Short mmCIF file of C-alpha atoms in Angstrom, two decimals:
data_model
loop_
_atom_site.label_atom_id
_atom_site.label_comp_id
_atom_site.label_asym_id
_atom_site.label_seq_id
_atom_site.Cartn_x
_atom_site.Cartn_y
_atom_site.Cartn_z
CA UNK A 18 58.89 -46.37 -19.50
CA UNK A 19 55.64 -45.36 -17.30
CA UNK A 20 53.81 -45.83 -20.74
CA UNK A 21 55.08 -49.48 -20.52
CA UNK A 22 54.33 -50.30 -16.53
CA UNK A 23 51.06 -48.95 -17.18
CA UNK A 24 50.27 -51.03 -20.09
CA UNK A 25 51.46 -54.45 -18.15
CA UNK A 26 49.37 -53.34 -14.75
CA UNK A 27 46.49 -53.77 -17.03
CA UNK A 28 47.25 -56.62 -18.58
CA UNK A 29 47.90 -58.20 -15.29
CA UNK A 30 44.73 -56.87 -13.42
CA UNK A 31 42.42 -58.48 -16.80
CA UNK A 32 44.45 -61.73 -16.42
CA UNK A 33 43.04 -61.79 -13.10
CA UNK A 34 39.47 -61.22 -13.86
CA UNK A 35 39.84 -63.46 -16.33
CA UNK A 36 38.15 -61.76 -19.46
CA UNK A 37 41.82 -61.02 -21.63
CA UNK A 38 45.61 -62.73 -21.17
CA UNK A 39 48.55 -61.07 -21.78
CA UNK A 40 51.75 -63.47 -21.65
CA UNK A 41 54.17 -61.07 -22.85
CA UNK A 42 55.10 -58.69 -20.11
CA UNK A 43 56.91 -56.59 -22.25
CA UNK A 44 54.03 -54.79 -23.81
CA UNK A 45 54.32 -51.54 -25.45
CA UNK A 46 52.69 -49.02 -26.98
CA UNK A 47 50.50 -46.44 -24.85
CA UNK A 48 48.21 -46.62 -22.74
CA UNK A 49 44.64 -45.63 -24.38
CA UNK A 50 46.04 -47.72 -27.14
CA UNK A 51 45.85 -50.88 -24.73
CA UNK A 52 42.75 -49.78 -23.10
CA UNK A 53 40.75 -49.76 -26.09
CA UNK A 54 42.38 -53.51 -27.10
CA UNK A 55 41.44 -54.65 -23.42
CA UNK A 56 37.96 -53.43 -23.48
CA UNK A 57 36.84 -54.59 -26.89
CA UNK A 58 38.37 -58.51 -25.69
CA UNK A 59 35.89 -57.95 -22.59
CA UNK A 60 33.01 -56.97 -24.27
CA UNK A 61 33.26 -59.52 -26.94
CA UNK A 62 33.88 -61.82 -24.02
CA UNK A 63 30.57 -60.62 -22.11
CA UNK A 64 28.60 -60.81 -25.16
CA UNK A 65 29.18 -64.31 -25.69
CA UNK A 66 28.73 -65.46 -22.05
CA UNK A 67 24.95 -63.83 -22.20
CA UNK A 68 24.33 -65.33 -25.56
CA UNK A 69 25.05 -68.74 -23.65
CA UNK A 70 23.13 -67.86 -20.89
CA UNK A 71 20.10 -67.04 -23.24
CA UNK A 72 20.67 -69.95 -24.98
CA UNK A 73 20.27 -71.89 -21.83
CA UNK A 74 17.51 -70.69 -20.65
CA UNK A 75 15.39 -70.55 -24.04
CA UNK A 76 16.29 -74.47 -24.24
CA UNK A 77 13.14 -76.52 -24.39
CA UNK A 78 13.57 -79.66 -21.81
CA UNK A 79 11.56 -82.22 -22.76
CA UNK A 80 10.44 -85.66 -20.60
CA UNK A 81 10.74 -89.11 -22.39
CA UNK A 82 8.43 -90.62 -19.21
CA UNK A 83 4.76 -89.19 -19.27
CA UNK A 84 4.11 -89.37 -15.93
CA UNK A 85 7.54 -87.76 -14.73
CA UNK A 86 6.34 -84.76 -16.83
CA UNK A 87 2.69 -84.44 -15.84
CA UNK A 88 4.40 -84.30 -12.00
CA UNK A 89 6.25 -81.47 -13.57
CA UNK A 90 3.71 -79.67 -15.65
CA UNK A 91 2.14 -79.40 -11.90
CA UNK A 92 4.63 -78.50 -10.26
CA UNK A 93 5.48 -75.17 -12.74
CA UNK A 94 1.66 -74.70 -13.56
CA UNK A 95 1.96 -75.30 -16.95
CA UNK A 96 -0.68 -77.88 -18.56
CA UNK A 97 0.44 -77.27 -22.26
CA UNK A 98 3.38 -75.75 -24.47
CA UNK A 99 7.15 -76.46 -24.25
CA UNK A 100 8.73 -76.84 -20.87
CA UNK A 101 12.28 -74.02 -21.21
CA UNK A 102 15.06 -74.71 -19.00
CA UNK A 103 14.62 -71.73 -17.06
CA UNK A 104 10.99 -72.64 -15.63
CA UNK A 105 12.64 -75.99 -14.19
CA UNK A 106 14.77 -73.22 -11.98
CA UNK A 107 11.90 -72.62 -9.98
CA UNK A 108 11.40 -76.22 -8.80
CA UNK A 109 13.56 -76.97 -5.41
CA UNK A 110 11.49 -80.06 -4.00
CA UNK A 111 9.70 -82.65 -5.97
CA UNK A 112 7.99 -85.39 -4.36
CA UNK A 113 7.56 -88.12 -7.18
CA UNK A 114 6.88 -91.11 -4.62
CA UNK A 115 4.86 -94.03 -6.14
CA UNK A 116 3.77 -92.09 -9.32
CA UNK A 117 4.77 -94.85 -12.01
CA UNK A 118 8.01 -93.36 -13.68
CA UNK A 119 10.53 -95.70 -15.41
CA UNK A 120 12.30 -93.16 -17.08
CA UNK A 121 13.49 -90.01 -15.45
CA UNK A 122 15.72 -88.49 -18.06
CA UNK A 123 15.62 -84.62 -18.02
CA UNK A 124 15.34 -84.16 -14.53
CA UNK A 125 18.99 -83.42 -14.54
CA UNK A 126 17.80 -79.75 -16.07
CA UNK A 127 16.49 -79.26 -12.79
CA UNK A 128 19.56 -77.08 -11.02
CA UNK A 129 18.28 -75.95 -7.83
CA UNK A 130 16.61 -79.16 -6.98
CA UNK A 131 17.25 -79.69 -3.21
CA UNK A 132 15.22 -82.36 -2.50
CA UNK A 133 13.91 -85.47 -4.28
CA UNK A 134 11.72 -88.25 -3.58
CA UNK A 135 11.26 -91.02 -5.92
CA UNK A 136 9.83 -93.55 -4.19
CA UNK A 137 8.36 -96.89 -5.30
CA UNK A 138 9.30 -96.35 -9.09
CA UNK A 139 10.68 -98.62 -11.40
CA UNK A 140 13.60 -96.74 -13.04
CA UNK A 141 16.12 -99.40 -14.61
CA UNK A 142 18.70 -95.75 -15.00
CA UNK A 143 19.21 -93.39 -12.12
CA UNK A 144 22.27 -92.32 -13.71
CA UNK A 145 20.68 -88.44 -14.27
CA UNK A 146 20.61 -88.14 -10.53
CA UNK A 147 23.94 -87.07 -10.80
CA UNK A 148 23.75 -83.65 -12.14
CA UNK A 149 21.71 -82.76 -9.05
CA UNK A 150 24.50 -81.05 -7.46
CA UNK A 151 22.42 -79.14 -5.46
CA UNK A 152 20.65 -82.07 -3.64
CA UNK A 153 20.31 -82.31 0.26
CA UNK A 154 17.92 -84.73 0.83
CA UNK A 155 17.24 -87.58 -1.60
CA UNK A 156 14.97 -90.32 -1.09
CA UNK A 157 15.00 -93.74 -2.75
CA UNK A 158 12.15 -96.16 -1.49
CA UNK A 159 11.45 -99.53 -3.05
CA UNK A 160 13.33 -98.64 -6.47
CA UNK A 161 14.59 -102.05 -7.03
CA UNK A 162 18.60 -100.40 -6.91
CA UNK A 163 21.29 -102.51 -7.04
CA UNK A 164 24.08 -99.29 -7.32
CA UNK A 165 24.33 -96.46 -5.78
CA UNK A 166 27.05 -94.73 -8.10
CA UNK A 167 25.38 -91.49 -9.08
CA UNK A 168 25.15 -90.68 -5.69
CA UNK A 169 28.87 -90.08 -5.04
CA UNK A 170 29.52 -86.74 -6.41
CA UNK A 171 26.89 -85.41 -4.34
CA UNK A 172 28.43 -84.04 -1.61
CA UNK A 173 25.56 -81.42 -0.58
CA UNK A 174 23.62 -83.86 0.80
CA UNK A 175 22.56 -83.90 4.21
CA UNK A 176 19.63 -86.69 4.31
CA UNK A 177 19.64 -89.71 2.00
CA UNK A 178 17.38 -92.73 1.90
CA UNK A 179 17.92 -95.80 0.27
CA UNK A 180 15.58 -98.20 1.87
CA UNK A 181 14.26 -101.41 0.76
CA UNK A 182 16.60 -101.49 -2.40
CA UNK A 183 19.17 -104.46 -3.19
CA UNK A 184 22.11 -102.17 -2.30
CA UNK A 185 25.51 -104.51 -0.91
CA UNK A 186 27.81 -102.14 -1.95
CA UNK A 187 27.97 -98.50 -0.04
CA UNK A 188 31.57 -97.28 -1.33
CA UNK A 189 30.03 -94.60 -3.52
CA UNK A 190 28.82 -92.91 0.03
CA UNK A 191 32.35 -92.94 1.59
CA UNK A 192 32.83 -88.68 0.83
CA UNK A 193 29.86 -87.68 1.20
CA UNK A 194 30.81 -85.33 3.97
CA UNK A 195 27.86 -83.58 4.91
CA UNK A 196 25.73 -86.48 5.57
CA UNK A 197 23.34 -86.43 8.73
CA UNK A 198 21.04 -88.54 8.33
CA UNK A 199 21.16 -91.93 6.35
CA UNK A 200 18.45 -94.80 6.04
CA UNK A 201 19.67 -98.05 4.44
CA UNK A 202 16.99 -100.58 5.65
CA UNK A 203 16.28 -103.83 3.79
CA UNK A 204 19.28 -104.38 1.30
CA UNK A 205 21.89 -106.62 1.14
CA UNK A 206 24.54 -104.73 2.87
CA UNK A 207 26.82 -106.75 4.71
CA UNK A 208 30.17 -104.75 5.45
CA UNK A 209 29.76 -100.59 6.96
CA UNK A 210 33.22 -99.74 6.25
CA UNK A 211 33.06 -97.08 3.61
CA UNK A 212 30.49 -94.99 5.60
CA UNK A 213 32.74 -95.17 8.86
CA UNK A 214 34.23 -92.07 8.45
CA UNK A 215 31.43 -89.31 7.35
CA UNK A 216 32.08 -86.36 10.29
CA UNK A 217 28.86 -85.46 10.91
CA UNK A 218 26.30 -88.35 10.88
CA UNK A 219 24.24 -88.33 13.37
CA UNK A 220 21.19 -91.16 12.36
CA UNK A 221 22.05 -93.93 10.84
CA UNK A 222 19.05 -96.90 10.08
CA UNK A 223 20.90 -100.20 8.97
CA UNK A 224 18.33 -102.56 10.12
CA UNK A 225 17.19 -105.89 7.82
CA UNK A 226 20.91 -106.34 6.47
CA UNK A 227 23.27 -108.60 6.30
CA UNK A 228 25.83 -107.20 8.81
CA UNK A 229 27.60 -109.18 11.31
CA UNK A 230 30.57 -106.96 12.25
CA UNK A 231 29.94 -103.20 13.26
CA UNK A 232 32.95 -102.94 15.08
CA UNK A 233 33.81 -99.70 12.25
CA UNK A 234 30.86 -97.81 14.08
CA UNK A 235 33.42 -96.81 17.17
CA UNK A 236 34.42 -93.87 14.84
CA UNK A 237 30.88 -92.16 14.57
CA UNK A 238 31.04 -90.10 17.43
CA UNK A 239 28.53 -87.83 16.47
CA UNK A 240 25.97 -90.59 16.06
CA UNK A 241 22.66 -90.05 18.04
CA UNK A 242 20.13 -92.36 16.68
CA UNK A 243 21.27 -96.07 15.52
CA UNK A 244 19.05 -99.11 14.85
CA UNK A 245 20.59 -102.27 13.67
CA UNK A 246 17.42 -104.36 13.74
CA UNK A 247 17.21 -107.79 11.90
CA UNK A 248 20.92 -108.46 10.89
CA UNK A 249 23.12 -111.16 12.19
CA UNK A 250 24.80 -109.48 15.19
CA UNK A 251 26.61 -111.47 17.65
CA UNK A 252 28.01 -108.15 20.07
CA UNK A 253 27.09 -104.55 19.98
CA UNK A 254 30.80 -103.97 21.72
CA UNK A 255 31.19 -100.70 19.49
CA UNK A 256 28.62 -99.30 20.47
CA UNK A 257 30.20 -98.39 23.78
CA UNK A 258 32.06 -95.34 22.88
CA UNK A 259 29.23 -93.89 21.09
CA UNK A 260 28.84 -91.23 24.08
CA UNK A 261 26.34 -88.85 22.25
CA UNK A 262 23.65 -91.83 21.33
CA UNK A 263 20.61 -90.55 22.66
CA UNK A 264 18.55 -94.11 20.70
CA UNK A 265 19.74 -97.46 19.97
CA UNK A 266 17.33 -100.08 18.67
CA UNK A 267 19.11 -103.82 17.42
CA UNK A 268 16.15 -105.94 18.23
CA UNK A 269 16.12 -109.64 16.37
CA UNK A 270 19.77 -110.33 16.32
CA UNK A 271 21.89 -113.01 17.98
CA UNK A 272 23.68 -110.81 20.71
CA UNK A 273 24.15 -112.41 24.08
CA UNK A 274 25.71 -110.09 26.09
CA UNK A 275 25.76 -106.69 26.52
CA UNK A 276 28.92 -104.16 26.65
CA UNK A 277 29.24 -102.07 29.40
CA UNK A 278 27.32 -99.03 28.42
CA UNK A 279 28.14 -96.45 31.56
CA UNK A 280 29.46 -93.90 29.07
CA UNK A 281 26.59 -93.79 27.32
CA UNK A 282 24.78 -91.26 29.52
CA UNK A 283 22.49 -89.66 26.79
CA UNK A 284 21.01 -93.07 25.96
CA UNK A 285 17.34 -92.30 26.77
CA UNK A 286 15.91 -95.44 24.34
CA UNK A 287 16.99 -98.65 24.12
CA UNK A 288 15.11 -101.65 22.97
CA UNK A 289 17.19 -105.23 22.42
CA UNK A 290 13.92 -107.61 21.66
CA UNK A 291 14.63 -110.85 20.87
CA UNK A 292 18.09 -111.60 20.97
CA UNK A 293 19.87 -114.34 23.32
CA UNK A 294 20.51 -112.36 26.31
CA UNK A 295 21.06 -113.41 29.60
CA UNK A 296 23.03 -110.40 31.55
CA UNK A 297 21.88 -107.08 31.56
CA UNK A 298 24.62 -105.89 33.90
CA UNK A 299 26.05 -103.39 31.52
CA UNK A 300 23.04 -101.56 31.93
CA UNK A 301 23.35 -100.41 35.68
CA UNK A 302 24.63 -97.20 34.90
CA UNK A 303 22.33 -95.43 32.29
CA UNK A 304 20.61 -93.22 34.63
CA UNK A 305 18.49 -91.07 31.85
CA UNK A 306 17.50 -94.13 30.43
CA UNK A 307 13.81 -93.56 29.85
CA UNK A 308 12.87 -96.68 27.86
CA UNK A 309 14.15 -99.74 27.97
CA UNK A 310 12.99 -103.03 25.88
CA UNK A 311 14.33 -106.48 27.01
CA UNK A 312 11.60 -109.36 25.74
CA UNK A 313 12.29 -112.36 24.73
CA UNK A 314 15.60 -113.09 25.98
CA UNK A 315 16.80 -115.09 28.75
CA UNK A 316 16.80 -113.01 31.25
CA UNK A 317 16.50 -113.97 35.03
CA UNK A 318 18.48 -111.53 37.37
CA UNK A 319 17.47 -107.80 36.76
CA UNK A 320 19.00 -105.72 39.62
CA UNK A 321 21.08 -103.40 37.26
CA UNK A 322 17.78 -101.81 36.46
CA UNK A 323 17.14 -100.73 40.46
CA UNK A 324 19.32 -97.35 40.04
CA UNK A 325 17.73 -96.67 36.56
CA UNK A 326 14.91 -93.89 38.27
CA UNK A 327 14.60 -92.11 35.00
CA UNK A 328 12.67 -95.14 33.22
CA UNK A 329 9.00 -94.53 32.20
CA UNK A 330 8.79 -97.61 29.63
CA UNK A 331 10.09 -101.20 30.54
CA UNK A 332 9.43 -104.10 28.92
CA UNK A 333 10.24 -107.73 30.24
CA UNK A 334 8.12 -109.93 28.45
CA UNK A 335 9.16 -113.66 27.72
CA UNK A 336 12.05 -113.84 30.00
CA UNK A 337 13.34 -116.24 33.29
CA UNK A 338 12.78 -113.34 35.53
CA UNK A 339 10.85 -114.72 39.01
CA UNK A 340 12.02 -111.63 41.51
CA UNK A 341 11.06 -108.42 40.38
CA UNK A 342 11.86 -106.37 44.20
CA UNK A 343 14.52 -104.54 42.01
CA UNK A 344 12.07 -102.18 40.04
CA UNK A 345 10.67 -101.39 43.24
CA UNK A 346 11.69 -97.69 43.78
CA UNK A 347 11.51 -97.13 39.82
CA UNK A 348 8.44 -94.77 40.63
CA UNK A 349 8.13 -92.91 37.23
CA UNK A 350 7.79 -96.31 35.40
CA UNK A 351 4.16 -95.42 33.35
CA UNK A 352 3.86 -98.64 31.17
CA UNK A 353 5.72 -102.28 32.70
CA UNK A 354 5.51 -105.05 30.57
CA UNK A 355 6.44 -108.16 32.44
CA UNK A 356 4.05 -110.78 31.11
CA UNK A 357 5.35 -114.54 30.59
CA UNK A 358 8.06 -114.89 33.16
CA UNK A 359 7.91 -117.20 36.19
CA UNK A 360 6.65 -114.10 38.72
CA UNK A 361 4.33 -115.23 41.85
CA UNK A 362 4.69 -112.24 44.30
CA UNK A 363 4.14 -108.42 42.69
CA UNK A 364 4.18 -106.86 46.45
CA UNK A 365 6.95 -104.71 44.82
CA UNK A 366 4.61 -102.96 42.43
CA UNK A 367 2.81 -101.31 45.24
CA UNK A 368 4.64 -98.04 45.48
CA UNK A 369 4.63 -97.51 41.67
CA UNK A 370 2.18 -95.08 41.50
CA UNK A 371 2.23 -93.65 38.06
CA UNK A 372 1.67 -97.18 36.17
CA UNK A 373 -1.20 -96.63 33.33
CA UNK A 374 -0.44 -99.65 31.93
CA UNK A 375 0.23 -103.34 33.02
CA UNK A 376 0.81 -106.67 31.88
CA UNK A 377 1.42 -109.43 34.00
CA UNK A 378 -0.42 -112.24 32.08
CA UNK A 379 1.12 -115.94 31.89
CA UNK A 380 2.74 -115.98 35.66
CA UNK A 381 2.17 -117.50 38.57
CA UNK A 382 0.15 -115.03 40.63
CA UNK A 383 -2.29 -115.40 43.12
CA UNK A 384 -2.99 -112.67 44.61
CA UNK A 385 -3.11 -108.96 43.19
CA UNK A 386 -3.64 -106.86 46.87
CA UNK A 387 -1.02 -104.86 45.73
CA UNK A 388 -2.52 -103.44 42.58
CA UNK A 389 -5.37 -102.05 45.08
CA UNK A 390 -3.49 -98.24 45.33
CA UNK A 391 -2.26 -98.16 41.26
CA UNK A 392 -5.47 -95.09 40.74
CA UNK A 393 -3.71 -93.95 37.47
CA UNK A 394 -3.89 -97.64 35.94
CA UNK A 395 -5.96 -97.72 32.66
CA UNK A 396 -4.98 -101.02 31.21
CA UNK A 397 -4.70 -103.70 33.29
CA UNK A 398 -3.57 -107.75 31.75
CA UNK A 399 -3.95 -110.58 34.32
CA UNK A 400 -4.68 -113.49 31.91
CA UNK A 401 -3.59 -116.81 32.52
CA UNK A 402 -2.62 -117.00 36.40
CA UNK A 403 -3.86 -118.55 39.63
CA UNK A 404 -5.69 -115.17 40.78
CA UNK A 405 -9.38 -115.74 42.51
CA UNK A 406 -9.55 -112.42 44.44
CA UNK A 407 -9.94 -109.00 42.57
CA UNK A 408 -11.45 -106.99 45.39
CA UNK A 409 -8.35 -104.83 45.28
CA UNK A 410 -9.25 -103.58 42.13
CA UNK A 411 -12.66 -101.75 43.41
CA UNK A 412 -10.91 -98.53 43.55
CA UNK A 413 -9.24 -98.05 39.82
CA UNK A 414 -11.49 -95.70 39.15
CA UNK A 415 -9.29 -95.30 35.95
CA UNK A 416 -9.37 -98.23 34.76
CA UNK A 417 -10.57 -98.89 31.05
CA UNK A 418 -9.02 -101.95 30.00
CA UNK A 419 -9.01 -105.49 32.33
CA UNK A 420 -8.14 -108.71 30.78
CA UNK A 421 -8.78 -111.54 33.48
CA UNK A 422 -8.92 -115.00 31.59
CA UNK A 423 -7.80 -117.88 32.20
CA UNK A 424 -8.09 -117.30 36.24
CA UNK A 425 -10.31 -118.34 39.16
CA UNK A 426 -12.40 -115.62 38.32
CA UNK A 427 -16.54 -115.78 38.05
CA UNK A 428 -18.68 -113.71 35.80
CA UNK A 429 -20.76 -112.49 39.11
CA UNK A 430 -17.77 -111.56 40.77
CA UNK A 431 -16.44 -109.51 37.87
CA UNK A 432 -19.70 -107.70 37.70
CA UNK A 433 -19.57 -106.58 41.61
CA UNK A 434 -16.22 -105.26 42.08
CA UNK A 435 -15.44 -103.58 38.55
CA UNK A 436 -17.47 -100.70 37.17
CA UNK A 437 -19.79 -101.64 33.94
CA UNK A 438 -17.63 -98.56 31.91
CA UNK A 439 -14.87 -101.09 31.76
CA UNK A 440 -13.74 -103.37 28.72
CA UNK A 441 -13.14 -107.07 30.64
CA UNK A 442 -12.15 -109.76 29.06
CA UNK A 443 -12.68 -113.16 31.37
#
């Protein structure tokens, strides 16, 4: 009987390690007996495996697309001969960007690939992508791709670019799990559904689409960096309980209002350029806001912007905007845009003593006394105004750059009151 419960311990404990099975659990005979039985199965077992491993690794790979294996050739060191499986092991980043391939079938061989760029090719089959298991960043630049289906069983990946493709459908991205950081500029994407649930994404570029709805963004929490440039955007509502966004960038769009943003207090960029905006009163509460973009939009009241101390960049270019008291106490503000509005009286810009640059070109200003204490200002635009007087700029001893067309302005007086170092343009 122990001769038996022996005999079926092994059996059990080799099922396990999966080299022998034994169904029957009422083996007998004794125990050497078995032992010997068991051990032969394992070794004939082993001895097979390595035979397919040496097999393997012997295999010659070879490259239908010349230029996809002269790229290879350099990456192994190997000018001549035949290219074995094994030597492809030692390759874990290629960067084939803009190298003329149209054919990239045997770079599946290449098992511990972790990241791929293949940039501005012309592959018609990308279908051997999908072997690359091992993949974490993969980069797809001007491919001419119209599917994205070998992508999907890739769910190492961390970074993935598919930029300037003809991409509309993004289904085959919906479990990729462990994405971070995904670039789909310039395609022809016009719903973000399937990617509204990946965990961990934290960039996402979706600019030059076709979207008008990214109301299926409230679920990316972990988002940090968005820009939804150039795509037919009537609100940005969703973006609102995106509470660790630290950028947001949807410049050229249609939106005319925006959401109130107060928990949003990581924002520290946001540019909206050329949309249809006229409030800005969901702004008033971003208080680490440290760049903020607003041309070209119809904006004429801006006094959600006085409690925004933290901005350094602010740009008001082609707006409605005539009172500008409101940026008064925004004393770290280090580059102010505010050209082509409907301004006549800067006295506000007086006690902003860190400005290096200024624009205030296409207004209606005529005089410029307070510019006369700005010392760090380097660059200086006062083109196109009613401004005759520029003794207030004799002190700027930092000044490199003064544009003062289109005033009252005279060559002589030019020459008296700013230093001869300086680039003027009158």
């Amino acid at each position: 009987m122990n001769k038996v419960k022996i005999s079926c311990i092994l059996a059990t404990a080799i099922m396990i390690n999966g080299s022998l099975v034994f169904a029957d659990t009422n083996v007998k005979g004794d125990v050497k007996s078995n032992k010997t039985v068991i051990v032969t199965a394992k070794a004939e077992n082993d001895n097979k495996v390595s035979k397919n491993i040496s097999k393997e690794v012997s295999k010659v790979v070879t490259f239908k697309d010349k230029n996809l294996e002269k790229c290879i050739r350099d990456e192994i060191d190997k000018a001549q001969g035949d290219i074995y499986f094994n030597e492809l092991q030692e390759i874990t980043e290629l960067n084939l960007r803009n190298k003329n391939i149209t054919n990239i079938e045997g770079i599946e061989n290449l098992h511990k690939l972790k990241v791929l760029n293949l940039g501005k090719n012309r592959m018609a089959d990308f279908s051997p992508i999908k072997d690359l298991t091992n993949l974490t960043n993969l980069y797809l630049y001007d491919d001419g791709i119209k599917n994205i289906d070998f992508v999907k069983n890739l769910k190492r990946l961390k970074s993935l670019l598919i930029a300037k493709n003809k991409v509309s459908d993004l289904s085959p991205l919906q479990n990729l799990y462990s994405l971070k950081y995904l670039t789909l500029s310039d395609n022809n994407i016009k719903s973000i559904a399937p990617i509204s649930k990946l965990p961990k994404l934290e960039v996402l570029m979706i600019n030059k689409n076709n979207i008008s709805n990214i109301d299926e963004l409230k679920s990316l929490v972990t988002l940090t960096d968005v820009n939804l440039d150039e795509n037919n955007l009537t609100s940005i509502n969703a973006v609102q309980y995106l509470v660790n966004l630290k950028r947001l960038s949807a410049n050229k769009n249609s939106i005319r209002n925006i959401p109130n943003l107060n928990k949003l207090n990581k924002l520290e960029y946001l540019s909206l350029k050329e949309n249809n905006i006229h409030s800005i009163g969901g702004l008033s509460a971003l208080y680490n806001l440290k760049k903020l973009y607003l041309d070209q939009n119809e904006i004429s009241n801006i006094q959600a912007l006085k409690g925004l101390t933290s901005l350094t960049h602010l740009g008001l270019w082609q707006n409605r905007v005539t009172n500008i008291s409101y940026i008064s106490n925004l004393t770290n503000l280090t580059n102010l845009y505010l050209y082509e509005n409907q301004i006549s009286n800067i006295d506000s810009l007086r006690h902003l003593s860190n400005l290096s640059v200024l624009y205030l070109d296409k207004n209606n200003i005529t005089s410029i006394n307070a510019l006369g204490k700005l010392y760090n200002l380097e660059t200086l635009s006062l083109s196109d105004n009613n401004i005759s007087n520029i003794n207030s700029l004799r002190n700027l001893n930092k000044l490199d750059k003064l544009d003062l067309s289109d005033n009252n302005v005279s060559e002589d007086t030019i020459s008296h009151v700013v230093s001869p170092d300086v680039d003027v343009t009158d």
